[in-house]
Coordinates of C-alpha atoms in Angstrom, one line a residue:
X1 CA -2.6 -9.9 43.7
X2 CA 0.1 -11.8 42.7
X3 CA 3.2 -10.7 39.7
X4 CA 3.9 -14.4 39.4
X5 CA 4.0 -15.5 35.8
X6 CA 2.8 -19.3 35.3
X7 CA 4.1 -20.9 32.0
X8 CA 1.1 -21.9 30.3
X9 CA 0.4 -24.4 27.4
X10 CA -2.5 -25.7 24.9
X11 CA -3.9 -28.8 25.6
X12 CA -7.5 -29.3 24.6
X13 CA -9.1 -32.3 26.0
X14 CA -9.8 -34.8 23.0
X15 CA -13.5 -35.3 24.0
X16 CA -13.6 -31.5 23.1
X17 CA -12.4 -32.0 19.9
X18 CA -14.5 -35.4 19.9
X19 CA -17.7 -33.2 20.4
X20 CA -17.2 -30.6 17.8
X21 CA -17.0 -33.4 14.9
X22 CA -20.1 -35.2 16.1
X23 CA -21.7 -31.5 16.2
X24 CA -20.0 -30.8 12.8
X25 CA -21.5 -34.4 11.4
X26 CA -25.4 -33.7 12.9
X27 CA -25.8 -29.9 11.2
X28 CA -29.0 -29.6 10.6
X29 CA -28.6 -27.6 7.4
X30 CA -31.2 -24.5 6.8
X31 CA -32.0 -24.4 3.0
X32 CA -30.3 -22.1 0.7
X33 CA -32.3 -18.3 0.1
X34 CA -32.4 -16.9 -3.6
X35 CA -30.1 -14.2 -4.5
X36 CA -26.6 -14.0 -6.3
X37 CA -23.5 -14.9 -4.5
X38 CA -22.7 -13.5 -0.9
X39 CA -25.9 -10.9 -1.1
X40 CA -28.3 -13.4 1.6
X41 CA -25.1 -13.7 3.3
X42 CA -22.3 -17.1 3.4
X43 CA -23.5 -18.8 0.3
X44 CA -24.7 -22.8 1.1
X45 CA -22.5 -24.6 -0.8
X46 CA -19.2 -22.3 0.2
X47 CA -19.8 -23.3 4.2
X48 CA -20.6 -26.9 3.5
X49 CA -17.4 -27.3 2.0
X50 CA -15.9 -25.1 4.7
X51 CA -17.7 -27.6 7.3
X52 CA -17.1 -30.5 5.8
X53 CA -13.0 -29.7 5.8
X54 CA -13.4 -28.6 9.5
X55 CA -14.5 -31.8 10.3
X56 CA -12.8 -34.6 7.8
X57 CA -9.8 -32.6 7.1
X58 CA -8.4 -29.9 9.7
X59 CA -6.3 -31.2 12.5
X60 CA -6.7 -28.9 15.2
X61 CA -3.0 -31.0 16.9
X62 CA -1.1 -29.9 14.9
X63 CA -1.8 -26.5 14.9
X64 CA -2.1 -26.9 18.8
X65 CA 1.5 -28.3 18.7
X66 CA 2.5 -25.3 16.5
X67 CA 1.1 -22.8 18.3
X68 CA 3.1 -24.7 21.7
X69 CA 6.2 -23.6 20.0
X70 CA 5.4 -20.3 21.6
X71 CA 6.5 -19.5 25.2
X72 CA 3.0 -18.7 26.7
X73 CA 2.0 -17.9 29.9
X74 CA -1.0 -16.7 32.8
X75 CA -0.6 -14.0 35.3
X76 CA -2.7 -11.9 37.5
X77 CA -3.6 -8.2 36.8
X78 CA -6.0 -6.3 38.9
X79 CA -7.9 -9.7 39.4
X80 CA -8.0 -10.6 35.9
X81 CA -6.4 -13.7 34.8
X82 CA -4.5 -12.9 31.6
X83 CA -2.8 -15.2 29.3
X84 CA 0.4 -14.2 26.7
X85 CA 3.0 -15.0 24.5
X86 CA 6.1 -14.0 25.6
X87 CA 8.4 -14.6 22.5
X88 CA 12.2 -13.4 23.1
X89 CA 14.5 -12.8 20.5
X90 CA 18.1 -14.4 20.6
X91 CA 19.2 -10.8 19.3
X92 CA 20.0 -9.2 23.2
X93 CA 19.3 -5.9 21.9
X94 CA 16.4 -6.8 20.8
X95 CA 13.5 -4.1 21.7
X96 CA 10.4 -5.3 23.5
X97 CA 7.1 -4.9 21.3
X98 CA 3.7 -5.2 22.2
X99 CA 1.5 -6.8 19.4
X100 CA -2.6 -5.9 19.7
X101 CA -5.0 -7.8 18.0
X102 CA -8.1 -7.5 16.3
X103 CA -11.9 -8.7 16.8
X104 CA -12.9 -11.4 16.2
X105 CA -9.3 -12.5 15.9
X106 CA -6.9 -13.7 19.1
X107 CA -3.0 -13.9 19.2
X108 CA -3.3 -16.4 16.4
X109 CA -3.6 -13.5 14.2
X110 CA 0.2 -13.4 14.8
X111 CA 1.0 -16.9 14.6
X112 CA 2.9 -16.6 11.2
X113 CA 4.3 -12.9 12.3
X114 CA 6.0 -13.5 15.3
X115 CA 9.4 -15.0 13.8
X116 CA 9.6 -12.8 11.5
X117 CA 10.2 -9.9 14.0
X118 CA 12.4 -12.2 16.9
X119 CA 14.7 -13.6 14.1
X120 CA 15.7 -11.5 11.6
X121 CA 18.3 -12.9 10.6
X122 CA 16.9 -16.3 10.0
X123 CA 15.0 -14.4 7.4
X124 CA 17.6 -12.8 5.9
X125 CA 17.0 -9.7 7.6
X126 CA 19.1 -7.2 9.8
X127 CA 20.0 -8.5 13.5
X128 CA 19.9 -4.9 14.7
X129 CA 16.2 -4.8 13.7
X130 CA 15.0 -7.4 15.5
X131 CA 12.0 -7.7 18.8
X132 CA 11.4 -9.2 21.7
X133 CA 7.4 -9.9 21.3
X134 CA 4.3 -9.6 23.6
X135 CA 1.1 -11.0 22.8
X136 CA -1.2 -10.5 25.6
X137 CA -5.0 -11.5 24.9
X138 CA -7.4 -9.0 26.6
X139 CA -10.0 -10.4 28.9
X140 CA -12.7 -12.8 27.2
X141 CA -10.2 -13.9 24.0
X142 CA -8.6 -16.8 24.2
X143 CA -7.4 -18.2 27.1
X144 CA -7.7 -14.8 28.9
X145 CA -10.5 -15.1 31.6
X146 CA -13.9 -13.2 31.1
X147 CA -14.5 -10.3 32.0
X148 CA -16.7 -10.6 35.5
X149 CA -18.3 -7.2 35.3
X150 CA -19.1 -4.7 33.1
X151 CA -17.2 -1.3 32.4
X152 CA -14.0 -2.6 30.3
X153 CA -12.6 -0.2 27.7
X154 CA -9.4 -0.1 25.2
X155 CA -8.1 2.6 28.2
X156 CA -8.4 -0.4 30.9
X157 CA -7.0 -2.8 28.8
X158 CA -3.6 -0.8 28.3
X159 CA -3.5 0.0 31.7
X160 CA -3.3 -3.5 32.1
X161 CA -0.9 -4.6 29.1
X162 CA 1.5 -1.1 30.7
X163 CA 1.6 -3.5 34.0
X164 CA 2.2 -6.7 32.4
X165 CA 5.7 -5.0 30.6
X166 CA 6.8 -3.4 33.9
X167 CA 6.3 -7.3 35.2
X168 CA 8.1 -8.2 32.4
X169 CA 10.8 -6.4 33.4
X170 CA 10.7 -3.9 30.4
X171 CA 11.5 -0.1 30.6
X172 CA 11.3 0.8 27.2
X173 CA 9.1 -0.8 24.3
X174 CA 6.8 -0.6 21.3
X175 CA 3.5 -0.8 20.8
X176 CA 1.5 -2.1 17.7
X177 CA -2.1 -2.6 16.9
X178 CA -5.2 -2.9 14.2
X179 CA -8.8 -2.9 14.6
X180 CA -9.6 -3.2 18.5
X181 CA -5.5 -3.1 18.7
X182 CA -5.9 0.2 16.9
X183 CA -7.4 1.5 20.1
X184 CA -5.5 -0.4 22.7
X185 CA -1.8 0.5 21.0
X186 CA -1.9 4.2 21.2
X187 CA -4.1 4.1 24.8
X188 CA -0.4 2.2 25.7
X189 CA 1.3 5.2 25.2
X190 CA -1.6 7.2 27.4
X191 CA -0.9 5.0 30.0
X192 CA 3.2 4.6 30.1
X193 CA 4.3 7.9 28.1
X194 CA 7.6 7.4 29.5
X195 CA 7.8 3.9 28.1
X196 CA 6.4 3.7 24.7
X197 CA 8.7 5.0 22.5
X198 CA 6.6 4.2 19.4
X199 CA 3.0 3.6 18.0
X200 CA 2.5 1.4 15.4
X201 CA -1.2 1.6 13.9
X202 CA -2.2 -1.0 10.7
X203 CA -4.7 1.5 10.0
X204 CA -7.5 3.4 10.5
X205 CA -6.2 6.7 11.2
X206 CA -7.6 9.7 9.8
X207 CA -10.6 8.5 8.9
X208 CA -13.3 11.5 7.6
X209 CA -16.6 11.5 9.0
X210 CA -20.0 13.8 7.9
X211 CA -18.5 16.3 10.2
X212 CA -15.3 16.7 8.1
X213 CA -16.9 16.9 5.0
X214 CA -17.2 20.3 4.5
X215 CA -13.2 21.1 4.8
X216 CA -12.7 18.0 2.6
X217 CA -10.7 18.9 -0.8
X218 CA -12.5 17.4 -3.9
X219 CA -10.2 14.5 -4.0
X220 CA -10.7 13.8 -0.7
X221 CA -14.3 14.2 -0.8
X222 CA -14.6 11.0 -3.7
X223 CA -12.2 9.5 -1.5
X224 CA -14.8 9.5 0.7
X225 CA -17.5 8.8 -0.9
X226 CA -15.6 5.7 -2.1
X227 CA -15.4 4.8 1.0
X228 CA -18.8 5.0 2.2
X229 CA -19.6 2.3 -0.4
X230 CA -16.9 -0.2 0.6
X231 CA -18.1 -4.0 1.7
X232 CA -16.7 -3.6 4.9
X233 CA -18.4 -0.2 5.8
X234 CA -21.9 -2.1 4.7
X235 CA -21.6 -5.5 5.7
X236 CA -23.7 -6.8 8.8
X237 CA -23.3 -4.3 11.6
X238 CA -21.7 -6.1 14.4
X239 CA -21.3 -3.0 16.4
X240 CA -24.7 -2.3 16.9
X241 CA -25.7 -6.3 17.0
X242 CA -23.5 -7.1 19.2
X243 CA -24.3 -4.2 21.7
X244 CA -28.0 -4.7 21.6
X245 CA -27.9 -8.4 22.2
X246 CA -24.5 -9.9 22.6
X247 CA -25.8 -12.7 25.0
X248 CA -28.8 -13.8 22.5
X249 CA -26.2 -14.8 19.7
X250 CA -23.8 -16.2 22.4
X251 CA -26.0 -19.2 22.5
X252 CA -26.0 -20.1 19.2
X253 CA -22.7 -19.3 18.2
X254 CA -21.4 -21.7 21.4
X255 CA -24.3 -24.3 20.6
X256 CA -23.7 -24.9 17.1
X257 CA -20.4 -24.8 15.4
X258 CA -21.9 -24.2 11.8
X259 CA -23.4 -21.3 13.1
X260 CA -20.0 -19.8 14.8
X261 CA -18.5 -20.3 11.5
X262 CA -21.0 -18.8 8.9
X263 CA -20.2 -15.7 11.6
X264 CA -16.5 -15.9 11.4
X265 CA -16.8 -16.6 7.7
X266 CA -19.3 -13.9 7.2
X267 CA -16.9 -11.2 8.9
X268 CA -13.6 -12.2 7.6
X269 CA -15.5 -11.8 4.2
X270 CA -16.3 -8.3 4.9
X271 CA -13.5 -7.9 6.2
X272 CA -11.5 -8.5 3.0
X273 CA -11.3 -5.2 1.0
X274 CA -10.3 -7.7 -2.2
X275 CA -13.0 -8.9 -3.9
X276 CA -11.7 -12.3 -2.9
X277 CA -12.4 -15.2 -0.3
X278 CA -11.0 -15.0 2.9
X279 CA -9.3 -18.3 2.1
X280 CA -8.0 -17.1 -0.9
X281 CA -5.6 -14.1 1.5
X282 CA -5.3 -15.8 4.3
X283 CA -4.3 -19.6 4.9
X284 CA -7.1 -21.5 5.6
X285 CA -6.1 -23.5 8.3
X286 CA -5.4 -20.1 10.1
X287 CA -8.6 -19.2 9.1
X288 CA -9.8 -22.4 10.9
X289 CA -7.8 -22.4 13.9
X290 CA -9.1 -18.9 15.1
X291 CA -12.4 -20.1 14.5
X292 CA -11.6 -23.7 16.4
X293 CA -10.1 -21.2 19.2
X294 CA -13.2 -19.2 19.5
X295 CA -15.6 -22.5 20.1
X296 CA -13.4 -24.3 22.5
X297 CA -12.8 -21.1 25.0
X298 CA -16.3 -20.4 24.7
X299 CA -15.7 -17.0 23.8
X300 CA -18.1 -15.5 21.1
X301 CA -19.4 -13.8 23.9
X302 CA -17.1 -12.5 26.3
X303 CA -14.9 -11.0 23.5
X304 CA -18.0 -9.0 22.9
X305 CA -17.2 -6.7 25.4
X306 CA -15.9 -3.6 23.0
X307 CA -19.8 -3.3 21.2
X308 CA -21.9 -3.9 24.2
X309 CA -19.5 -1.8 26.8
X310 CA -19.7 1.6 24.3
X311 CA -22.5 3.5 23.6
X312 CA -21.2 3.7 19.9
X313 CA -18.6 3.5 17.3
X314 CA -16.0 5.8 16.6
X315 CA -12.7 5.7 14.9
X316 CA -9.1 5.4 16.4
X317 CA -8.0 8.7 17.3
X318 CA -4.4 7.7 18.4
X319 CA -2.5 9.8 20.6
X320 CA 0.9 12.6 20.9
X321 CA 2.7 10.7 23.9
X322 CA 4.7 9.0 21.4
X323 CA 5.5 9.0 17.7
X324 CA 3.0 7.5 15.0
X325 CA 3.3 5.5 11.9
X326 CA 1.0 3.1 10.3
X327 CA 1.0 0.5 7.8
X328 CA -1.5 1.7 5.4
X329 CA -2.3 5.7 5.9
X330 CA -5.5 5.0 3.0
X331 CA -8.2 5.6 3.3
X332 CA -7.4 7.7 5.9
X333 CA -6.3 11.5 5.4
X334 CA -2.6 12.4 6.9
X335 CA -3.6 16.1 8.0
X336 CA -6.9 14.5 9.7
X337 CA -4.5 12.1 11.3
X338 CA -2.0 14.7 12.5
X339 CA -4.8 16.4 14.7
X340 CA -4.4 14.0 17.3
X341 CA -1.1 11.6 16.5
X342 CA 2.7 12.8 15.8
X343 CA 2.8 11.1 12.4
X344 CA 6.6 10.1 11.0
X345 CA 5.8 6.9 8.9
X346 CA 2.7 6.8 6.5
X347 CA 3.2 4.5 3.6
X348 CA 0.0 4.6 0.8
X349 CA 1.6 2.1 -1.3
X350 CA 1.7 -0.9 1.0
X351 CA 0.4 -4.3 -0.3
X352 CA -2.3 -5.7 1.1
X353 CA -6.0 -6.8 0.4
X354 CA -7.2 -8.0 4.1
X355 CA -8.0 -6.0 7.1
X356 CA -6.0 -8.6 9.0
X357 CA -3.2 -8.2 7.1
X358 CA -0.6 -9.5 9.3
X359 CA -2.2 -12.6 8.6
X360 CA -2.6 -12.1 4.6
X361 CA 1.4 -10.7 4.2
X362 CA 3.0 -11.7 7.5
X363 CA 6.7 -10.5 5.6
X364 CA 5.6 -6.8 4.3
X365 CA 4.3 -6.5 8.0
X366 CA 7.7 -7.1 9.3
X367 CA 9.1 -5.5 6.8
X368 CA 7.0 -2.1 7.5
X369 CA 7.3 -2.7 11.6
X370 CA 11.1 -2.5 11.2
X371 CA 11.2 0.5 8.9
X372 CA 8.8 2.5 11.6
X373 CA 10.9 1.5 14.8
X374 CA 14.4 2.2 13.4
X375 CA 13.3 5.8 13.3
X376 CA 11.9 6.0 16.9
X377 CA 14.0 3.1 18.8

């Protein structure tokens, strides 16, 4: 194995790029099903506009040339080729944070984040608050490599991420994450307890199931219940699709780029508790360049790897090596929470109508991350 880090950067070879408009421009369109609104699924007319944008409008250079701006880099863990930003703050007291991301996001979930947290001050914001940020991308995202066998958990993956900060050279960090991050962050603090000094969880802690039902107070119970109707607790269920028969959607998902984004589209809908369009939270272009990401890495499958490796779902649990907060304890329930997490920050009045909010309110984020970490750091 070898520590050395290898600066990395983005440079997609135009007859990629060539290939995805000619793809884009021979769609062979399916026809539209009755039924109101999003209730058969993307609506026809919503992804032909989306498509035709992809192709006659979006300029995936530009955002390649943005996301350049980023200090990135490949290195070697445990035989697993693993790529990262590496973003260091010009504050020197900076403190190291790891930032986890989401399926089926990548590290461009962070893209308008990042600055936010290094620089501060150019924000108007207190020097003494400021990070030095890591945004590794776990096997099969991105430009990571694929996993080459079977068996990878959130557990693994922090064991890796706790190698690549003692590489790094860091003794003493952070460690932030929602949805699949929401399970990598607090295994961090499994795996380096003597390192992490805080967890940083965007939510999902607390969470009732069936089985707590019967201790629930009434409140807590409609809460519930509430809950249990929510678009994102009924849209299509990935977990289970994906771990029956990851490798069957692979092919159409890497085959035809309309039918990777009606997917992305269809779960970033879901995915926004708002009753809003994805594109009316989150920039569009952000919205497209995760997508674009996705297709040219060829990775619709190999990020697939947290539904088919379980045998289920569950949610976060978190952990007591190291202090908790989160930016959103609803819906969860503190004292549910507290069973298994040291909880010292839990908001319930932060904004925010995406589950990827970091990419919806990039400022509260910040905001929130520095309010958590000046109690712990």
């Amino acid at each position: 194995m070898s520590d050395e880090l290898r600066p990395f950067r983005i440079h997609i070879p135009q007859a990629d790029l060539d290939d995805l408009r000619e793809r884009l421009a021979r769609t062979r369109w399916t026809r539209g099903l009755p039924g109101e609104g999003w209730s058969r699924g993307v609506p026809l007319a919503h992804l032909k506009e989306l498509a035709d944008y992809w192709q006659h409008g979006y300029d995936w250079r530009r955002h390649e040339a943005r996301l350049n701006e980023f200090p990135q880099f490949m290195t070697e863990i445990d035989g697993q080729d693993i790529h990262f930003l590496h973003v260091r703050s010009p504050e020197p007291n900076a403190l190291p944070l790891v930032l986890n991301h989401g399926w089926p996001n990548s590290f461009i979930e962070f893209a308008d984040l990042i600055d936010r947290l290094t620089d501060p001050r150019a924000h108007g914001g207190d020097p003494s608050q400021a990070f030095h940020v890591v945004v590794p991308s776990p096997p099969g995202f991105g430009f990571s490599a694929p996993p080459r066998e079977t068996g990878w958990t959130a557990t693994r993956v922090a064991g890796l991420w706790a190698q690549l900060m003692r590489r790094l050279g860091y003794d003493r960090y952070g460690t932030q994450g929602g949805d699949l991050g929401a399970y990598i962050a607090p295994d961090m603090a499994k795996a380096a307890p003597d390192h992490v000094v805080g967890v940083y969880i965007i939510a999902g802690l607390g969470l009732p199931t069936e089985a707590d039902v019967p201790e629930l107070t009434d409140d807590e119970r409609a809460a519930f219940e509430q809950l249990q109707q929510a678009d994102w607790m009924n849209g299509v269920p990935h977990h289970a699709l994906l771990r029956a028969a990851a490798q069957t959607f692979a092919y159409g998902w890497h085959d035809s780029p309309v039918a990777a984004l009606a997917w992305m589209t269809q779960k970033f809908k879901e995915f926004t508790v708002a009753d809003k369009l994805p594109e009316e939270l989150i920039d569009r272009d952000l919205l497209l360049t995760n997508t674009t990401l996705y297709w040219l890495t060829d990775t619709f499958g190999s990020s697939s790897w947290p539904m088919y490796d379980s045998a289920g779902f569950g949610w976060p649990e978190g952990q007591k090596a190291a202090p908790t907060g989160v930016y959103s304890g609803a819906p969860g329930i503190r004292r549910l929470a507290e069973r298994h997490n040291t909880i010292v920050h839990w908001p319930t009045d932060n904004p925010g109508g995406h589950h990827f909010v970091a990419m919806e309110r990039p400022d509260d984020v910040a905001a929130d991350l520095r309010r958590f970490f000046d109690k712990v750091r």
